[in-house]
CSV table of C-alpha atoms in Angstrom, one decimal:
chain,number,residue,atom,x,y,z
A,22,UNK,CA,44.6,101.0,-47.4
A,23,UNK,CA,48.4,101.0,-46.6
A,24,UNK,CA,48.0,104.0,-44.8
A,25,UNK,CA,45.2,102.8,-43.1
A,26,UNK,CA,47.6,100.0,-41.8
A,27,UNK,CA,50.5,102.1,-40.4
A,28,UNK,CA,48.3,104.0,-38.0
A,29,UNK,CA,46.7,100.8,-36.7
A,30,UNK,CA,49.7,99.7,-35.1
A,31,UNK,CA,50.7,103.3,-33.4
A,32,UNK,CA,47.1,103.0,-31.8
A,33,UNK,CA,47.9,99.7,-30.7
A,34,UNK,CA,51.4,100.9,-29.5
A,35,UNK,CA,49.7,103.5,-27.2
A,36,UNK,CA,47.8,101.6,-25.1
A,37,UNK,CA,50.5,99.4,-24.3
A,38,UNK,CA,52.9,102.3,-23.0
A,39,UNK,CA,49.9,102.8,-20.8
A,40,UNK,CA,49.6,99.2,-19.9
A,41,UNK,CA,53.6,98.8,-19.2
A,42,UNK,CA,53.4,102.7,-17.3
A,43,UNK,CA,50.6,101.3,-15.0
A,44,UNK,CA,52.1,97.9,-14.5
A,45,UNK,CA,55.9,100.0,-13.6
A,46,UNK,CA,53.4,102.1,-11.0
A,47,UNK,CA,51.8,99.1,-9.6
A,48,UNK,CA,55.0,97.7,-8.8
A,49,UNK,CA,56.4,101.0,-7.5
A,50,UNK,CA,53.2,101.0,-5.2
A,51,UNK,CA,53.5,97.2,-4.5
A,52,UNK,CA,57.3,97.6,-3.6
A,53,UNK,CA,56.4,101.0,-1.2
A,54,UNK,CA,53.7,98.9,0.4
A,55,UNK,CA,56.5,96.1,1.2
A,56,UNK,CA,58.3,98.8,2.5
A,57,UNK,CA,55.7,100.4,4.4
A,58,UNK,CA,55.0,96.9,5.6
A,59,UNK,CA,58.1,96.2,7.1
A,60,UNK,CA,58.5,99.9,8.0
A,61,UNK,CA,54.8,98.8,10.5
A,62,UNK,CA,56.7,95.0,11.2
A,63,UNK,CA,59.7,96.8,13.0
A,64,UNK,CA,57.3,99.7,14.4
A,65,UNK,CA,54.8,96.9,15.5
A,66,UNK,CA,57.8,95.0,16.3
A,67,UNK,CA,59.1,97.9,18.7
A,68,UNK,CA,56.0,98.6,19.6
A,69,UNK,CA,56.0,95.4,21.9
A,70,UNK,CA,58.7,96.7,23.8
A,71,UNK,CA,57.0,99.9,25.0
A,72,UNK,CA,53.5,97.8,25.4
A,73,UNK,CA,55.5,95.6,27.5
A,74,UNK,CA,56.4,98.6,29.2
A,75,UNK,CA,52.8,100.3,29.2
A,76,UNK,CA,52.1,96.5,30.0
A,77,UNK,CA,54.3,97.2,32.7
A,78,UNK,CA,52.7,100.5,34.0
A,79,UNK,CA,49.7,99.0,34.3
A,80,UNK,CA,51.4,96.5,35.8
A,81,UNK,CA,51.8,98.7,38.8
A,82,UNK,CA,49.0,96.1,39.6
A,83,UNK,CA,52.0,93.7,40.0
A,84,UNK,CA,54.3,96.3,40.9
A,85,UNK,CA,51.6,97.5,43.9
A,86,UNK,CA,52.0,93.5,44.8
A,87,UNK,CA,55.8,93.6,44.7
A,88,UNK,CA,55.1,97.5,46.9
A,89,UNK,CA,54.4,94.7,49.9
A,90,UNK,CA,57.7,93.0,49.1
A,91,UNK,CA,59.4,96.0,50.3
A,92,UNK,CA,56.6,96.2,53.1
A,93,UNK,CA,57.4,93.2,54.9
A,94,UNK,CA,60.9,94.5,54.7
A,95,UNK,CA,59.5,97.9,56.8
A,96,UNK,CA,56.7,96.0,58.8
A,97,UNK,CA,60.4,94.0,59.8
A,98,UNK,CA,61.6,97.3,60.5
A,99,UNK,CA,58.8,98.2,62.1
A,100,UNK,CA,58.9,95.3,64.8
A,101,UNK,CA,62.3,96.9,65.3
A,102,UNK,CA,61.4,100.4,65.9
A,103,UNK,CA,59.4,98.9,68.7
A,104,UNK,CA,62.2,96.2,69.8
A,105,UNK,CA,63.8,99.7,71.8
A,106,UNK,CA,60.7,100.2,73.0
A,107,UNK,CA,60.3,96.6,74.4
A,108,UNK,CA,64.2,97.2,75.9
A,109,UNK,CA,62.7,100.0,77.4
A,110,UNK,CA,59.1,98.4,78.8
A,111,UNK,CA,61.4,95.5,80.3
A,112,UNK,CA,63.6,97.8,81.8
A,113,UNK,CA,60.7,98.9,84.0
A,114,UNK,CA,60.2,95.3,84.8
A,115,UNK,CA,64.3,95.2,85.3
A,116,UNK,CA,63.1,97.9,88.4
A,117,UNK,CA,61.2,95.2,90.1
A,118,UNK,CA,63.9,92.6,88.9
A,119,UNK,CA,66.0,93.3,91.3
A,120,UNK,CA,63.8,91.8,93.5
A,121,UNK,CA,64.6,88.8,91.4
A,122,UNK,CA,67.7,89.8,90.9
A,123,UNK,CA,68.7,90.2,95.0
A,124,UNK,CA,69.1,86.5,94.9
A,125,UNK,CA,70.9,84.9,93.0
A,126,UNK,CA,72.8,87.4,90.5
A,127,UNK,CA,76.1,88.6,91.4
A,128,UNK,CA,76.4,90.2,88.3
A,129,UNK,CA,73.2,92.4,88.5
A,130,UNK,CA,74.8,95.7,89.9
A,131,UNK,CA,74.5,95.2,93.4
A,132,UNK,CA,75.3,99.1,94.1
A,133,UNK,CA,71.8,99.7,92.6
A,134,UNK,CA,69.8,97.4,94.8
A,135,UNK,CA,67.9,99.4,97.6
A,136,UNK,CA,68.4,98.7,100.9
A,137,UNK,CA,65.5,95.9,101.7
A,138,UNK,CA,66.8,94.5,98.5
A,139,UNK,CA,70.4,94.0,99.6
A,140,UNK,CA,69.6,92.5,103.4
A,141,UNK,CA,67.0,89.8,101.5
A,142,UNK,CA,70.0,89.3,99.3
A,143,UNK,CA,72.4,88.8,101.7
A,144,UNK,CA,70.2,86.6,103.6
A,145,UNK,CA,69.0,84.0,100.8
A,146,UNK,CA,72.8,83.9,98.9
A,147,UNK,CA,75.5,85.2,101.6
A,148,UNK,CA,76.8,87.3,98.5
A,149,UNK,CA,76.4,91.1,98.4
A,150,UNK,CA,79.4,92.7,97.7
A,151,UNK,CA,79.5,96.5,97.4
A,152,UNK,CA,76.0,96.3,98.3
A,153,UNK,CA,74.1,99.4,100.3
A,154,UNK,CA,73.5,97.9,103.7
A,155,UNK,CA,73.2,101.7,105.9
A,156,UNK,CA,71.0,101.2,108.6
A,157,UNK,CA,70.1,98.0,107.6
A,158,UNK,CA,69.0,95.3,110.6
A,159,UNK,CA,70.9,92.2,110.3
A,160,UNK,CA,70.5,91.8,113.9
A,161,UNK,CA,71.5,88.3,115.2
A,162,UNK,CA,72.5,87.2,111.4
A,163,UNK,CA,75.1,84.8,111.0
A,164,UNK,CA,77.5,86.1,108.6
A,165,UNK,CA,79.7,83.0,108.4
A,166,UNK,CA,80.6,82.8,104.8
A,167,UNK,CA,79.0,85.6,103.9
A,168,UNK,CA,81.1,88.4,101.0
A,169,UNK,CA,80.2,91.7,101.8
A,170,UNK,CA,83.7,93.4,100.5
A,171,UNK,CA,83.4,97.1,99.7
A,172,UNK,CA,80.0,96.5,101.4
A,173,UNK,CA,78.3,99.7,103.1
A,174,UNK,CA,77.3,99.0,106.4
A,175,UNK,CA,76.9,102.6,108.1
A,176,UNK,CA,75.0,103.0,111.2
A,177,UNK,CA,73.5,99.3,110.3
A,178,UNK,CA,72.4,96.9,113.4
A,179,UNK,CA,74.5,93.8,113.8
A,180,UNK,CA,74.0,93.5,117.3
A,181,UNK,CA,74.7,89.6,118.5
A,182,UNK,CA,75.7,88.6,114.8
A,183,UNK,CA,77.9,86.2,114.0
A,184,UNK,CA,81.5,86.5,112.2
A,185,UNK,CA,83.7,84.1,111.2
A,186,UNK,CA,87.2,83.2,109.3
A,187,UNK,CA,84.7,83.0,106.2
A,188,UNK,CA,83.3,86.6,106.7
A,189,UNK,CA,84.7,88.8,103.8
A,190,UNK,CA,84.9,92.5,104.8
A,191,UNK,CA,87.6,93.9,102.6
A,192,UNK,CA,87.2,97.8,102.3
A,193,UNK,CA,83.7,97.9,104.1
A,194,UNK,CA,82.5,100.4,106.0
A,195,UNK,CA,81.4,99.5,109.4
A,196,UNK,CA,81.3,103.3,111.0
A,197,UNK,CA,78.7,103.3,113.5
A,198,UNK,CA,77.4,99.6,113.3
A,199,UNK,CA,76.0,98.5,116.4
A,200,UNK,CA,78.2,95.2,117.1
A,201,UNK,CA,77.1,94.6,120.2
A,202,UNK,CA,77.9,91.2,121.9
A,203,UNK,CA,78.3,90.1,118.7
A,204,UNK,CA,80.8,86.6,118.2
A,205,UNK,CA,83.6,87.9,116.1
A,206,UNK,CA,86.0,84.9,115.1
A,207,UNK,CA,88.9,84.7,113.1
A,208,UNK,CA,87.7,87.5,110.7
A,209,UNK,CA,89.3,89.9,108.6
A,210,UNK,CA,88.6,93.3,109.1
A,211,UNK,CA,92.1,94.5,108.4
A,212,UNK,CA,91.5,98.5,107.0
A,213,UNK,CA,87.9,98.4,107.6
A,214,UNK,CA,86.1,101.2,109.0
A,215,UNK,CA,84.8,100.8,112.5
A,216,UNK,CA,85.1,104.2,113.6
A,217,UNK,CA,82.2,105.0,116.4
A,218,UNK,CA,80.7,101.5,116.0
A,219,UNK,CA,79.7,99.8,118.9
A,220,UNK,CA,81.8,96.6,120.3
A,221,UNK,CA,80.5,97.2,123.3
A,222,UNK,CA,80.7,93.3,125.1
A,223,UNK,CA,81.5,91.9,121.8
A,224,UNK,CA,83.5,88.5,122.0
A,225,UNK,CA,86.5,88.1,120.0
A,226,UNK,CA,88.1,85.0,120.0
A,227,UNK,CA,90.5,82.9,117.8
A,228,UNK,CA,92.6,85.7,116.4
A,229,UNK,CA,90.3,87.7,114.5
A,230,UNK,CA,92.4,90.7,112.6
A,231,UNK,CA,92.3,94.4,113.1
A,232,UNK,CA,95.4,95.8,111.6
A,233,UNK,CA,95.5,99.2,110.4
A,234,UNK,CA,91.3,98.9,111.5
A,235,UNK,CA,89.8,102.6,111.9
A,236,UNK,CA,88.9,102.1,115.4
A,237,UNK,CA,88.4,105.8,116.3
A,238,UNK,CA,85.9,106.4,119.0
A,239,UNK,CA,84.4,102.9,118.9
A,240,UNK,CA,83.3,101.5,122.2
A,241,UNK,CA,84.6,98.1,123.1
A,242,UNK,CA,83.7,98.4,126.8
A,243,UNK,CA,82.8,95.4,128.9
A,244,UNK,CA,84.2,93.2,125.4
A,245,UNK,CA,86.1,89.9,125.8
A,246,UNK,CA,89.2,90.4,123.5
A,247,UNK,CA,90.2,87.0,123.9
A,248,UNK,CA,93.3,87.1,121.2
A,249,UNK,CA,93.5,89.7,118.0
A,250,UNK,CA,95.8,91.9,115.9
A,251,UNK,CA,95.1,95.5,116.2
A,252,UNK,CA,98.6,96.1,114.7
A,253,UNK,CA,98.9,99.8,113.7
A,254,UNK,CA,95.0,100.1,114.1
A,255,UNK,CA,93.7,102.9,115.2
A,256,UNK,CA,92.2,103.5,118.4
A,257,UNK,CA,92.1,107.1,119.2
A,258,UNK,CA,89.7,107.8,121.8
A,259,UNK,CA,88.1,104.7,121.6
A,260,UNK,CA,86.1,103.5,125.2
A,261,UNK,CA,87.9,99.8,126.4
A,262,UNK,CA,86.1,100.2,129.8
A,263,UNK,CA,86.0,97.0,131.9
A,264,UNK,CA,87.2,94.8,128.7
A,265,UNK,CA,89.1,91.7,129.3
A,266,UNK,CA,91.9,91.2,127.2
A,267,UNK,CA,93.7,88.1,126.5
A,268,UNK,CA,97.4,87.0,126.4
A,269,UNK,CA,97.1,86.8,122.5
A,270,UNK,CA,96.0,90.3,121.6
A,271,UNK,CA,98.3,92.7,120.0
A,272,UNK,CA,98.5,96.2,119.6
A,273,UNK,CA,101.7,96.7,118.1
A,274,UNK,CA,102.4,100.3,116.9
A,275,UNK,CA,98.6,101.3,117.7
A,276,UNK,CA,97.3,104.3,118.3
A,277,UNK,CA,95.5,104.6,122.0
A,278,UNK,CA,95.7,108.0,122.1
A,279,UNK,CA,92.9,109.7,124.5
A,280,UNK,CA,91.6,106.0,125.0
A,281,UNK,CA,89.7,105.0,128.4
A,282,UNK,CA,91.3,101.6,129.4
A,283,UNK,CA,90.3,102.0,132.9
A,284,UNK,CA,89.4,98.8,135.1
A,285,UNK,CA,90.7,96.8,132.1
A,286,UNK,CA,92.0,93.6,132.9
A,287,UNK,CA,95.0,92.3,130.5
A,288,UNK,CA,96.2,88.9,131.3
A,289,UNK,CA,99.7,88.1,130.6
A,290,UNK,CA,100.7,91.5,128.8
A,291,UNK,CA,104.3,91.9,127.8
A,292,UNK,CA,106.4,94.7,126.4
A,293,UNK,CA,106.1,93.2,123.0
A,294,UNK,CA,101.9,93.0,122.7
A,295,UNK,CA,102.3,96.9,122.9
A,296,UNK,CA,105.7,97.7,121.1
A,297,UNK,CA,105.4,101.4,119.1
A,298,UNK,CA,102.3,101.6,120.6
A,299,UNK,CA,100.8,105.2,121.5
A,300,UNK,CA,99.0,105.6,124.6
A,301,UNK,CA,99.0,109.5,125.3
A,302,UNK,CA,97.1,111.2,127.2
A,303,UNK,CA,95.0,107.7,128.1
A,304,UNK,CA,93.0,106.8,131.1
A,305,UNK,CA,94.6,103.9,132.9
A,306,UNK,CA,92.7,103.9,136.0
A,307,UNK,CA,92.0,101.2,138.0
A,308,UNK,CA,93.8,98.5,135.5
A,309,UNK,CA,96.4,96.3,136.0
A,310,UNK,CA,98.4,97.9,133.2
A,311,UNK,CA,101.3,99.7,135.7
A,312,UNK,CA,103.7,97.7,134.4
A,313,UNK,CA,103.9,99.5,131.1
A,314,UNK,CA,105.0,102.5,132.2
A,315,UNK,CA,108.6,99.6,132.6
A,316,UNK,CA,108.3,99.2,128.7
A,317,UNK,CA,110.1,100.2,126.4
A,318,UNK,CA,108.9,102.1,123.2
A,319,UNK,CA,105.9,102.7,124.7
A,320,UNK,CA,104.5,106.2,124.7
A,321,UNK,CA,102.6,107.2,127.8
A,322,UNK,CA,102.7,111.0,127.5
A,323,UNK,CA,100.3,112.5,129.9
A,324,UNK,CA,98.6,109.1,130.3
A,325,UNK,CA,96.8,108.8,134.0
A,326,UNK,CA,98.4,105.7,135.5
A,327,UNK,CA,96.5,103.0,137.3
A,328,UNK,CA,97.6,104.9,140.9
A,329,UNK,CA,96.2,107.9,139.3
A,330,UNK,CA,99.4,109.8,139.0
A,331,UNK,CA,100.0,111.1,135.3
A,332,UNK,CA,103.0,110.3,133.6
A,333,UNK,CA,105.2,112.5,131.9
């Protein structure tokens, strides 16, 4: 019996080893799956950030919607791109503008107007400096008031115009003009070109001035030089046929070198309306300017003398 009794409790002991071994395990397998739990919470956990950012890939819906954010920004460059192109389509349109332009705009480049362009400018404003005006008909214009400094006005028609203290001809060019009987008044025209123009019965009158003009070869026969300053002007060769010249004109130190002056008429001349002046080699027939040849200063050099004898 006793013996019985001592290995009833080491059976009983066994199992419970078992129990308490199973229950340790359990609790090793419990503890691991915390673990492994938390181990899935922080991969879960990060896993949010790269689904935000697969969110985000597939959000290249989104992305595509923001793609027309930077589109407005080209279809803004885009309007650009053409913006050159619209400088250039108006600058066509600037060809016909001076059209426009030939009125009122003295800051358009006048240079660049053609020549119809510049005469219908000059006509509605007065104002066309530097403008091309060769061979333009201005015939019978009144220029009163009218700025045509630096103007080109080669070979152009001004016959019977009008020209006034208000007429601005600074550094024009007037070679070959036809100014034929036109009214020239107190204008400047000192250093203008007026070589070969044509003055032929031109009127000047109230002391229009000439000095240092480029008269060469112009023809001022049968003109009515009522008073004016061609002081140091020059008037080589030029053709004073039958003019009338008035007490008040002046040609002081001017060159009449080769000049016809014959049948010219000069009321009251004196020594001092030609002082310096050159008159070699000139044709005096026929004039009432004998008296020079008393003058001093006055260079006559082979000049043929109202009598028709040629001086020294």
């Amino acid at each position: 019996m006793n013996n019985q009794n001592d290995g009833n409790p080491k059976k009983g002991n066994f199992p419970l080893a078992i129990v308490l071994g199973l229950g340790a395990i359990v609790v090793i397998l419990v503890i691991a799956g915390l673990a492994v739990m938390n181990k899935s919470e922080v991969t879960t956990s990060a896993s949010p950030t790269p689904s935000v950012a697969l969110s985000e890939t597939p959000s290249s819906t989104p992305l595509a919607a923001e793609t027309p954010t930077p589109s407005p920004t080209a279809s803004v460059l885009v309007p650009e791109t053409p913006s050159p192109n619209a400088t250039a389509s108006p600058s066509p349109t600037a060809t016909p503008s001076p059209n426009a332009t030939a009125f009122p705009s003295p800051t358009a480049t006048p240079s660049s107007l053609s020549v119809s362009q510049a005469v219908e400018r000059l006509k509605q404003t007065g104002v066309c400096p530097a403008c091309d005006l060769q061979g333009a008909d201005l015939k019978g214009v009144s220029l009163s008031g009218a700025d045509l400094k630096n103007a080109n006005l080669t070979g152009a028609n001004l016959a019977g115009a009008t020209l006034d203290g208000n007429t601005i001809l600074t550094g024009a060019n007037l070679s070959g003009a036809n100014l034929s009987t036109a009214q020239i008044g107190p204008t400047n025209f000192d250093g203008v070109n007026l070589s070969k123009a044509n003055l032929s019965k031109a009127r000047f009158y109230q002391g229009p001035s000439l000095i240092r003009a480029n008269l060469k070869g112009a023809d001022l026969s049968g003109s009515n030089i009522e008073s004016s300053d061609f002081s140091e002007a020059d008037l080589t060769g030029v053709n004073l046929k039958d003019a009338q010249l008035g007490s008040g004109l002046k040609l002081t130190k001017a060159i009449l070198d080769d000049a016809d002056l014959s049948l010219v008429i000069w009321r009251g001349l004196t020594n001092e309306m030609v002082d310096g002046a050159s008159f070699k080699k000139a044709n005096l027939t026929s004039s009432n300017l004998g008296n020079m040849k008393d003058f001093k200063n006055v260079n006559l050099t082979g000049a043929t003398m109202p009598d028709g004898t040629v001086h020294p």
